[in-house]
Amino acid sequence: LDRDGNIWTWGYNGSGQLGDGTTTNRTTPVKAATPAGVAFTAISAGGNHSMALDRDGNIWTWGYNGYRQLGDGTTTTNRTTPVRVAMPDGTAFTAISAGYRHSLALTGDGTAYAWGYNYYGQLGRTDVSTGSSSATPGRVSTPAGVAFTAISAGDSHSLALTGDGTAYAWGWNSNGQLGRTDVSTGSDASSATPGRVSTPAGVAFTAISAGDSHSLALTGDGTAYAWGWNVFGQLGDGTTIQRTTPARVGTPDGAPSGFSYTAITAGQNTNHTLAIGSDGNTYAWGNNGNGQLGNNTTNTTSRPSGVWFPWPLTVSGVVFDGVPSLVVPVRNADGSWVVRPAAH
């Protein structure tokens, strides 16, 4: 998203999810088609569809619509340019999240809406049966008195957050990704209505992210929690043990004193996790079969590891104490770089 409200997209485009009017894959950014007079303020990329929010609270979608995830009230399979979601009268949205085959949106008063595929109850709507789809937004069946402040759509489950830091989850719970002790795990285990995540005592979340079969949350003091499938170590707790309730994410090796996390996101269909640290560096963990951890390897890891990026210094030779030495780049808290002798 650029500062003028235009959207730029790249990657796979077999269903028109880049929104440029074609189904041509793009390896560099291209400008998505923008309806006349529209300026976008937020974007979200799903499995094979895309969402955008405009400054007037309208939602626009494009890409694959086989599960009605575009929410335009039609059964048209693909849209290669943005179409307006069939919004309830008088509704203005403030946040959006595109899942693998479903979509979520949030209004200013904390009401969540959902549409698309509902095979596992990921829409959280009692008016849509499981195993079916909805082509238009409908209210999530929120517990009485609850208002959401954030939403996140995963593969086949959904997460939401309230102002007091309570996380709610619904949909598929095959590997404990709902984080709820009131829902069993297994291939057919699910919940079609939101329920509280079993949060550790005294913990309040400030951010959430739903991935393929795992979930993440962040607290105000920068502590990250994860739960769900962990066969690739995507929970970042140093194990590959499945967790059905939130487990604390580990601290990267060599992290500075007082280290904390400032942002998190769970990869969909990639089984990996990304986070930004208080030191300004990016960290990743989990599956790395396609290099998605960005650490210059294809090795899977269950502990947060630093994302590799080009060394911004040109060094012809370094001498410490009169001895030529191998060196490593070290990033200071202010973002500047220095070199230090490599450990022998």
CSV table of C-alpha atoms in Angstrom, one decimal:
chain,number,residue,atom,x,y,z
A,1,LEU,CA,0.0,0.0,0.0
A,2,ASP,CA,1.5,3.4,-0.9
A,3,ARG,CA,0.9,6.8,0.7
A,4,ASP,CA,-1.6,7.8,-2.0
A,5,GLY,CA,-3.9,4.8,-1.3
A,6,ASN,CA,-2.8,2.7,-4.3
A,7,ILE,CA,-2.1,-1.0,-4.0
A,8,TRP,CA,0.9,-2.8,-5.6
A,9,THR,CA,1.0,-6.5,-5.9
A,10,TRP,CA,3.3,-9.3,-7.1
A,11,GLY,CA,3.6,-13.1,-7.2
A,12,TYR,CA,1.1,-15.8,-8.3
A,13,ASN,CA,-1.9,-14.6,-10.2
A,14,GLY,CA,-3.7,-17.7,-11.5
A,15,SER,CA,-7.0,-16.5,-10.1
A,16,GLY,CA,-6.5,-12.8,-10.6
A,17,GLN,CA,-5.5,-12.2,-7.0
A,18,LEU,CA,-3.0,-9.4,-8.0
A,19,GLY,CA,-6.0,-7.3,-9.2
A,20,ASP,CA,-4.3,-5.9,-12.3
A,21,GLY,CA,-6.9,-7.2,-14.7
A,22,THR,CA,-4.9,-10.2,-15.8
A,23,THR,CA,-3.9,-13.7,-14.6
A,24,THR,CA,-0.3,-13.2,-15.4
A,25,ASN,CA,2.3,-14.0,-12.6
A,26,ARG,CA,4.4,-11.0,-11.7
A,27,THR,CA,7.9,-11.1,-10.3
A,28,THR,CA,8.0,-7.3,-9.6
A,29,PRO,CA,5.3,-5.0,-8.2
A,30,VAL,CA,2.4,-4.0,-10.5
A,31,LYS,CA,-0.3,-1.5,-9.6
A,32,ALA,CA,-3.7,-3.1,-8.9
A,33,ALA,CA,-6.7,-1.6,-10.5
A,34,THR,CA,-8.3,1.1,-8.3
A,35,PRO,CA,-12.0,2.0,-8.7
A,36,ALA,CA,-12.6,5.7,-9.5
A,37,GLY,CA,-12.5,8.0,-6.5
A,38,VAL,CA,-11.3,5.2,-4.2
A,39,ALA,CA,-8.3,5.5,-1.9
A,40,PHE,CA,-7.3,2.4,0.1
A,41,THR,CA,-6.2,2.5,3.7
A,42,ALA,CA,-5.5,-1.2,4.5
A,43,ILE,CA,-4.8,-4.5,2.7
A,44,SER,CA,-4.8,-8.2,3.4
A,45,ALA,CA,-3.7,-11.2,1.3
A,46,GLY,CA,-5.4,-14.6,1.7
A,47,GLY,CA,-4.9,-18.0,0.1
A,48,ASN,CA,-5.9,-17.0,-3.4
A,49,HIS,CA,-7.8,-13.8,-2.8
A,50,SER,CA,-7.1,-10.3,-1.7
A,51,MET,CA,-8.9,-7.7,0.4
A,52,ALA,CA,-8.6,-3.9,0.7
A,53,LEU,CA,-10.4,-1.3,2.9
A,54,ASP,CA,-11.1,2.2,1.7
A,55,ARG,CA,-11.2,5.4,3.6
A,56,ASP,CA,-15.0,5.3,3.7
A,57,GLY,CA,-15.2,1.9,5.4
A,58,ASN,CA,-16.0,-0.1,2.3
A,59,ILE,CA,-14.3,-3.4,1.5
A,60,TRP,CA,-13.1,-4.4,-1.9
A,61,THR,CA,-12.0,-7.9,-2.9
A,62,TRP,CA,-10.6,-9.8,-5.9
A,63,GLY,CA,-9.1,-13.1,-6.9
A,64,TYR,CA,-10.6,-16.6,-6.3
A,65,ASN,CA,-14.2,-16.9,-5.3
A,66,GLY,CA,-14.8,-20.6,-5.4
A,67,TYR,CA,-15.7,-20.5,-1.7
A,68,ARG,CA,-17.6,-17.2,-1.8
A,69,GLN,CA,-14.7,-15.5,0.0
A,70,LEU,CA,-15.0,-12.3,-2.0
A,71,GLY,CA,-18.3,-11.5,-0.4
A,72,ASP,CA,-19.8,-9.8,-3.4
A,73,GLY,CA,-23.0,-11.8,-3.3
A,74,THR,CA,-22.2,-13.8,-6.4
A,75,THR,CA,-20.9,-17.2,-7.4
A,76,THR,CA,-18.5,-15.8,-10.0
A,77,THR,CA,-15.4,-17.9,-9.7
A,78,ASN,CA,-12.7,-15.3,-10.3
A,79,ARG,CA,-12.3,-11.5,-10.2
A,80,THR,CA,-9.2,-10.0,-11.7
A,81,THR,CA,-10.0,-6.4,-10.5
A,82,PRO,CA,-11.5,-5.2,-7.2
A,83,VAL,CA,-15.2,-5.6,-6.6
A,84,ARG,CA,-17.1,-4.1,-3.7
A,85,VAL,CA,-18.2,-6.4,-0.9
A,86,ALA,CA,-22.0,-6.6,-0.4
A,87,MET,CA,-22.0,-4.8,2.9
A,88,PRO,CA,-24.9,-4.6,5.4
A,89,ASP,CA,-26.7,-1.3,5.3
A,90,GLY,CA,-25.2,1.4,7.5
A,91,THR,CA,-22.1,-0.6,8.1
A,92,ALA,CA,-18.6,0.9,7.9
A,93,PHE,CA,-15.6,-1.4,8.5
A,94,THR,CA,-12.4,-0.5,10.2
A,95,ALA,CA,-10.2,-3.6,9.9
A,96,ILE,CA,-10.0,-6.6,7.5
A,97,SER,CA,-8.3,-10.0,7.4
A,98,ALA,CA,-8.1,-12.5,4.5
A,99,GLY,CA,-7.8,-16.2,5.5
A,100,TYR,CA,-7.1,-19.1,3.2
A,101,ARG,CA,-10.7,-19.5,2.1
A,102,HIS,CA,-12.7,-17.1,4.3
A,103,SER,CA,-12.7,-13.4,5.1
A,104,LEU,CA,-13.2,-11.4,8.3
A,105,ALA,CA,-14.0,-7.7,8.9
A,106,LEU,CA,-14.5,-5.5,12.0
A,107,THR,CA,-16.6,-2.4,12.6
A,108,GLY,CA,-15.8,0.5,14.8
A,109,ASP,CA,-18.2,-0.8,17.5
A,110,GLY,CA,-16.3,-4.1,17.8
A,111,THR,CA,-18.7,-6.2,15.8
A,112,ALA,CA,-17.0,-8.9,13.6
A,113,TYR,CA,-18.4,-10.1,10.3
A,114,ALA,CA,-17.4,-13.2,8.3
A,115,TRP,CA,-18.0,-14.8,4.9
A,116,GLY,CA,-16.6,-17.5,2.6
A,117,TYR,CA,-16.0,-21.1,3.5
A,118,ASN,CA,-17.4,-22.5,6.7
A,119,TYR,CA,-16.4,-26.2,6.6
A,120,TYR,CA,-15.1,-26.1,10.2
A,121,GLY,CA,-17.2,-23.2,11.5
A,122,GLN,CA,-14.4,-20.7,10.9
A,123,LEU,CA,-17.1,-18.0,10.1
A,124,GLY,CA,-18.4,-18.2,13.7
A,125,ARG,CA,-21.9,-17.7,12.4
A,126,THR,CA,-24.9,-19.7,13.7
A,127,ASP,CA,-26.9,-18.7,10.5
A,128,VAL,CA,-24.5,-20.6,8.3
A,129,SER,CA,-24.2,-24.4,8.6
A,130,THR,CA,-20.8,-26.0,8.7
A,131,GLY,CA,-19.6,-27.5,5.5
A,132,SER,CA,-21.3,-24.7,3.5
A,133,SER,CA,-20.3,-21.1,2.4
A,134,SER,CA,-21.7,-17.6,2.6
A,135,ALA,CA,-21.3,-15.1,-0.3
A,136,THR,CA,-22.1,-12.1,1.9
A,137,PRO,CA,-20.9,-10.8,5.3
A,138,GLY,CA,-22.8,-11.8,8.4
A,139,ARG,CA,-22.3,-11.2,12.1
A,140,VAL,CA,-20.0,-13.5,14.0
A,141,SER,CA,-21.9,-14.9,16.9
A,142,THR,CA,-20.1,-13.0,19.6
A,143,PRO,CA,-20.6,-13.6,23.3
A,144,ALA,CA,-22.9,-11.1,25.0
A,145,GLY,CA,-21.2,-7.9,26.0
A,146,VAL,CA,-18.0,-8.7,24.0
A,147,ALA,CA,-16.6,-6.1,21.6
A,148,PHE,CA,-13.5,-7.0,19.5
A,149,THR,CA,-10.6,-4.7,18.7
A,150,ALA,CA,-8.6,-6.9,16.3
A,151,ILE,CA,-9.2,-9.9,14.1
A,152,SER,CA,-7.1,-12.5,12.2
A,153,ALA,CA,-8.2,-15.1,9.7
A,154,GLY,CA,-6.1,-18.3,9.4
A,155,ASP,CA,-6.3,-21.3,7.2
A,156,SER,CA,-9.5,-22.8,8.8
A,157,HIS,CA,-9.7,-21.0,12.1
A,158,SER,CA,-10.2,-17.4,13.3
A,159,LEU,CA,-8.9,-15.3,16.1
A,160,ALA,CA,-10.2,-12.1,17.7
A,161,LEU,CA,-9.0,-9.8,20.5
A,162,THR,CA,-10.9,-7.7,23.0
A,163,GLY,CA,-9.9,-4.4,24.6
A,164,ASP,CA,-9.0,-6.1,27.9
A,165,GLY,CA,-6.5,-8.4,26.2
A,166,THR,CA,-8.7,-11.5,26.0
A,167,ALA,CA,-8.3,-13.6,22.9
A,168,TYR,CA,-11.2,-15.6,21.3
A,169,ALA,CA,-10.9,-18.4,18.8
A,170,TRP,CA,-13.2,-20.5,16.6
A,171,GLY,CA,-13.1,-22.9,13.6
A,172,TRP,CA,-10.9,-25.9,13.2
A,173,ASN,CA,-9.0,-27.3,16.2
A,174,SER,CA,-7.1,-30.2,14.6
A,175,ASN,CA,-3.9,-29.4,16.4
A,176,GLY,CA,-5.0,-27.2,19.2
A,177,GLN,CA,-4.8,-24.0,17.2
A,178,LEU,CA,-7.9,-22.6,19.0
A,179,GLY,CA,-6.0,-22.7,22.3
A,180,ARG,CA,-9.2,-23.7,24.1
A,181,THR,CA,-9.5,-26.4,26.7
A,182,ASP,CA,-13.2,-26.7,26.0
A,183,VAL,CA,-12.7,-28.0,22.5
A,184,SER,CA,-11.1,-31.4,21.7
A,185,THR,CA,-8.4,-31.8,19.2
A,186,GLY,CA,-8.3,-34.1,16.1
A,187,SER,CA,-9.1,-34.1,12.4
A,188,ASP,CA,-12.8,-33.4,13.0
A,189,ALA,CA,-12.6,-31.2,16.1
A,190,SER,CA,-13.9,-27.7,15.7
A,191,SER,CA,-16.1,-24.9,17.2
A,192,ALA,CA,-18.5,-22.8,15.2
A,193,THR,CA,-18.8,-20.1,17.9
A,194,PRO,CA,-16.1,-17.9,19.5
A,195,GLY,CA,-14.7,-19.1,22.9
A,196,ARG,CA,-12.0,-17.7,25.1
A,197,VAL,CA,-8.4,-18.8,24.5
A,198,SER,CA,-7.0,-20.5,27.7
A,199,THR,CA,-4.6,-17.7,28.5
A,200,PRO,CA,-2.0,-17.9,31.3
A,201,ALA,CA,-3.1,-16.2,34.5
A,202,GLY,CA,-2.4,-12.5,34.5
A,203,VAL,CA,-1.6,-12.3,30.8
A,204,ALA,CA,-3.3,-9.8,28.5
A,205,PHE,CA,-2.7,-9.8,24.8
A,206,THR,CA,-2.3,-6.8,22.6
A,207,ALA,CA,-1.9,-8.5,19.1
A,208,ILE,CA,-2.9,-11.8,17.5
A,209,SER,CA,-2.1,-13.7,14.3
A,210,ALA,CA,-3.7,-16.9,12.9
A,211,GLY,CA,-1.6,-19.1,10.7
A,212,ASP,CA,-2.2,-22.5,9.0
A,213,SER,CA,-2.6,-24.7,12.1
A,214,HIS,CA,-0.9,-22.5,14.7
A,215,SER,CA,-1.7,-19.2,16.4
A,216,LEU,CA,0.3,-16.4,17.9
A,217,ALA,CA,-0.3,-13.6,20.4
A,218,LEU,CA,1.8,-10.7,21.8
A,219,THR,CA,1.5,-9.0,25.2
A,220,GLY,CA,2.1,-5.4,26.1
A,221,ASP,CA,5.6,-6.1,27.6
A,222,GLY,CA,6.7,-7.8,24.3
A,223,THR,CA,6.3,-11.4,25.4
A,224,ALA,CA,5.1,-13.7,22.5
A,225,TYR,CA,3.0,-16.8,23.0
A,226,ALA,CA,2.1,-19.5,20.5
A,227,TRP,CA,0.0,-22.6,20.3
A,228,GLY,CA,-1.2,-25.3,17.9
A,229,TRP,CA,0.7,-27.5,15.5
A,230,ASN,CA,4.5,-27.6,16.1
A,231,VAL,CA,6.0,-30.4,14.0
A,232,PHE,CA,8.4,-27.9,12.4
A,233,GLY,CA,9.0,-25.9,15.5
A,234,GLN,CA,6.8,-23.0,14.4
A,235,LEU,CA,5.8,-22.3,18.0
A,236,GLY,CA,9.3,-21.2,18.7
A,237,ASP,CA,9.5,-22.8,22.2
A,238,GLY,CA,12.5,-24.9,21.4
A,239,THR,CA,10.5,-28.1,20.9
A,240,THR,CA,8.3,-29.8,18.3
A,241,ILE,CA,5.6,-30.6,20.8
A,242,GLN,CA,2.0,-29.7,19.9
A,243,ARG,CA,0.5,-27.1,22.3
A,244,THR,CA,-3.2,-26.8,22.9
A,245,THR,CA,-2.8,-23.8,25.1
A,246,PRO,CA,-0.5,-20.8,24.8
A,247,ALA,CA,3.2,-21.5,25.3
A,248,ARG,CA,5.9,-18.8,25.7
A,249,VAL,CA,8.1,-18.2,22.6
A,250,GLY,CA,11.8,-18.4,23.4
A,251,THR,CA,14.3,-15.5,23.2
A,252,PRO,CA,16.8,-15.6,20.3
A,253,ASP,CA,20.3,-16.8,21.2
A,254,GLY,CA,22.5,-13.8,21.9
A,255,ALA,CA,19.6,-11.4,22.3
A,256,PRO,CA,20.5,-8.2,24.2
A,257,SER,CA,19.4,-7.7,27.8
A,258,GLY,CA,15.8,-6.6,28.0
A,259,PHE,CA,14.9,-8.1,24.6
A,260,SER,CA,11.2,-8.2,23.7
A,261,TYR,CA,9.1,-8.7,20.6
A,262,THR,CA,7.3,-5.8,19.0
A,263,ALA,CA,5.4,-7.5,16.1
A,264,ILE,CA,4.5,-11.1,15.1
A,265,THR,CA,2.9,-12.9,12.2
A,266,ALA,CA,2.1,-16.5,11.4
A,267,GLY,CA,2.7,-17.9,7.9
A,268,GLN,CA,-0.2,-19.6,6.2
A,269,ASN,CA,0.5,-23.0,4.5
A,270,THR,CA,4.2,-22.4,5.2
A,271,ASN,CA,4.4,-23.5,8.9
A,272,HIS,CA,6.7,-20.7,9.9
A,273,THR,CA,6.6,-17.6,12.0
A,274,LEU,CA,8.1,-14.1,11.8
A,275,ALA,CA,8.7,-11.5,14.5
A,276,ILE,CA,10.4,-8.2,14.9
A,277,GLY,CA,12.5,-7.7,18.0
A,278,SER,CA,13.0,-4.6,20.2
A,279,ASP,CA,16.6,-4.5,18.7
A,280,GLY,CA,15.1,-3.7,15.3
A,281,ASN,CA,16.0,-7.1,13.8
A,282,THR,CA,13.7,-9.6,12.2
A,283,TYR,CA,13.5,-13.2,13.6
A,284,ALA,CA,12.0,-16.3,12.1
A,285,TRP,CA,11.4,-20.0,13.1
A,286,GLY,CA,9.7,-23.1,11.9
A,287,ASN,CA,9.7,-24.8,8.5
A,288,ASN,CA,12.4,-23.6,6.1
A,289,GLY,CA,12.1,-26.0,3.2
A,290,ASN,CA,11.7,-23.2,0.8
A,291,GLY,CA,14.0,-20.7,2.5
A,292,GLN,CA,11.0,-18.9,4.1
A,293,LEU,CA,13.0,-18.1,7.3
A,294,GLY,CA,15.4,-16.0,5.3
A,295,ASN,CA,18.5,-17.1,7.3
A,296,ASN,CA,20.6,-18.1,4.3
A,297,THR,CA,19.8,-21.8,4.9
A,298,THR,CA,16.9,-24.3,4.3
A,299,ASN,CA,17.3,-25.7,7.8
A,300,THR,CA,14.2,-26.0,10.0
A,301,THR,CA,14.5,-24.5,13.5
A,302,SER,CA,12.4,-24.5,16.6
A,303,ARG,CA,14.0,-21.4,18.1
A,304,PRO,CA,13.9,-17.8,16.9
A,305,SER,CA,16.8,-17.1,14.6
A,306,GLY,CA,17.9,-13.9,12.9
A,307,VAL,CA,16.9,-13.2,9.4
A,308,TRP,CA,19.9,-12.8,7.2
A,309,PHE,CA,20.3,-9.6,5.1
A,310,PRO,CA,23.1,-8.2,3.0
A,311,TRP,CA,25.9,-6.7,5.1
A,312,PRO,CA,25.8,-3.0,4.5
A,313,LEU,CA,29.5,-2.5,5.1
A,314,THR,CA,32.4,-2.8,2.6
A,315,VAL,CA,35.5,-4.1,4.4
A,316,SER,CA,38.8,-4.7,2.7
A,317,GLY,CA,40.6,-5.8,5.8
A,318,VAL,CA,40.4,-5.5,9.6
A,319,VAL,CA,43.1,-5.8,12.2
A,320,PHE,CA,42.5,-6.1,15.9
A,321,ASP,CA,45.4,-5.8,18.3
A,322,GLY,CA,47.8,-6.0,15.4
A,323,VAL,CA,46.4,-9.4,14.2
A,324,PRO,CA,44.3,-9.8,11.0
A,325,SER,CA,40.9,-11.1,12.0
A,326,LEU,CA,37.7,-12.5,10.8
A,327,VAL,CA,34.8,-10.1,11.6
A,328,VAL,CA,31.1,-10.2,12.0
A,329,PRO,CA,28.6,-7.3,11.6
A,330,VAL,CA,26.9,-6.1,14.8
A,331,ARG,CA,23.9,-3.8,14.7
A,332,ASN,CA,23.7,-1.1,17.4
A,333,ALA,CA,20.4,-0.1,19.0
A,334,ASP,CA,20.3,3.0,16.9
A,335,GLY,CA,20.5,1.0,13.7
A,336,SER,CA,24.1,1.7,12.9
A,337,TRP,CA,26.6,-1.0,12.1
A,338,VAL,CA,30.1,-1.8,13.4
A,339,VAL,CA,32.3,-4.8,13.0
A,340,ARG,CA,33.6,-7.1,15.8
A,341,PRO,CA,36.1,-9.9,15.8
A,342,ALA,CA,34.5,-13.2,15.0
A,343,ALA,CA,34.5,-15.8,17.8
A,344,HIS,CA,37.2,-18.5,17.3
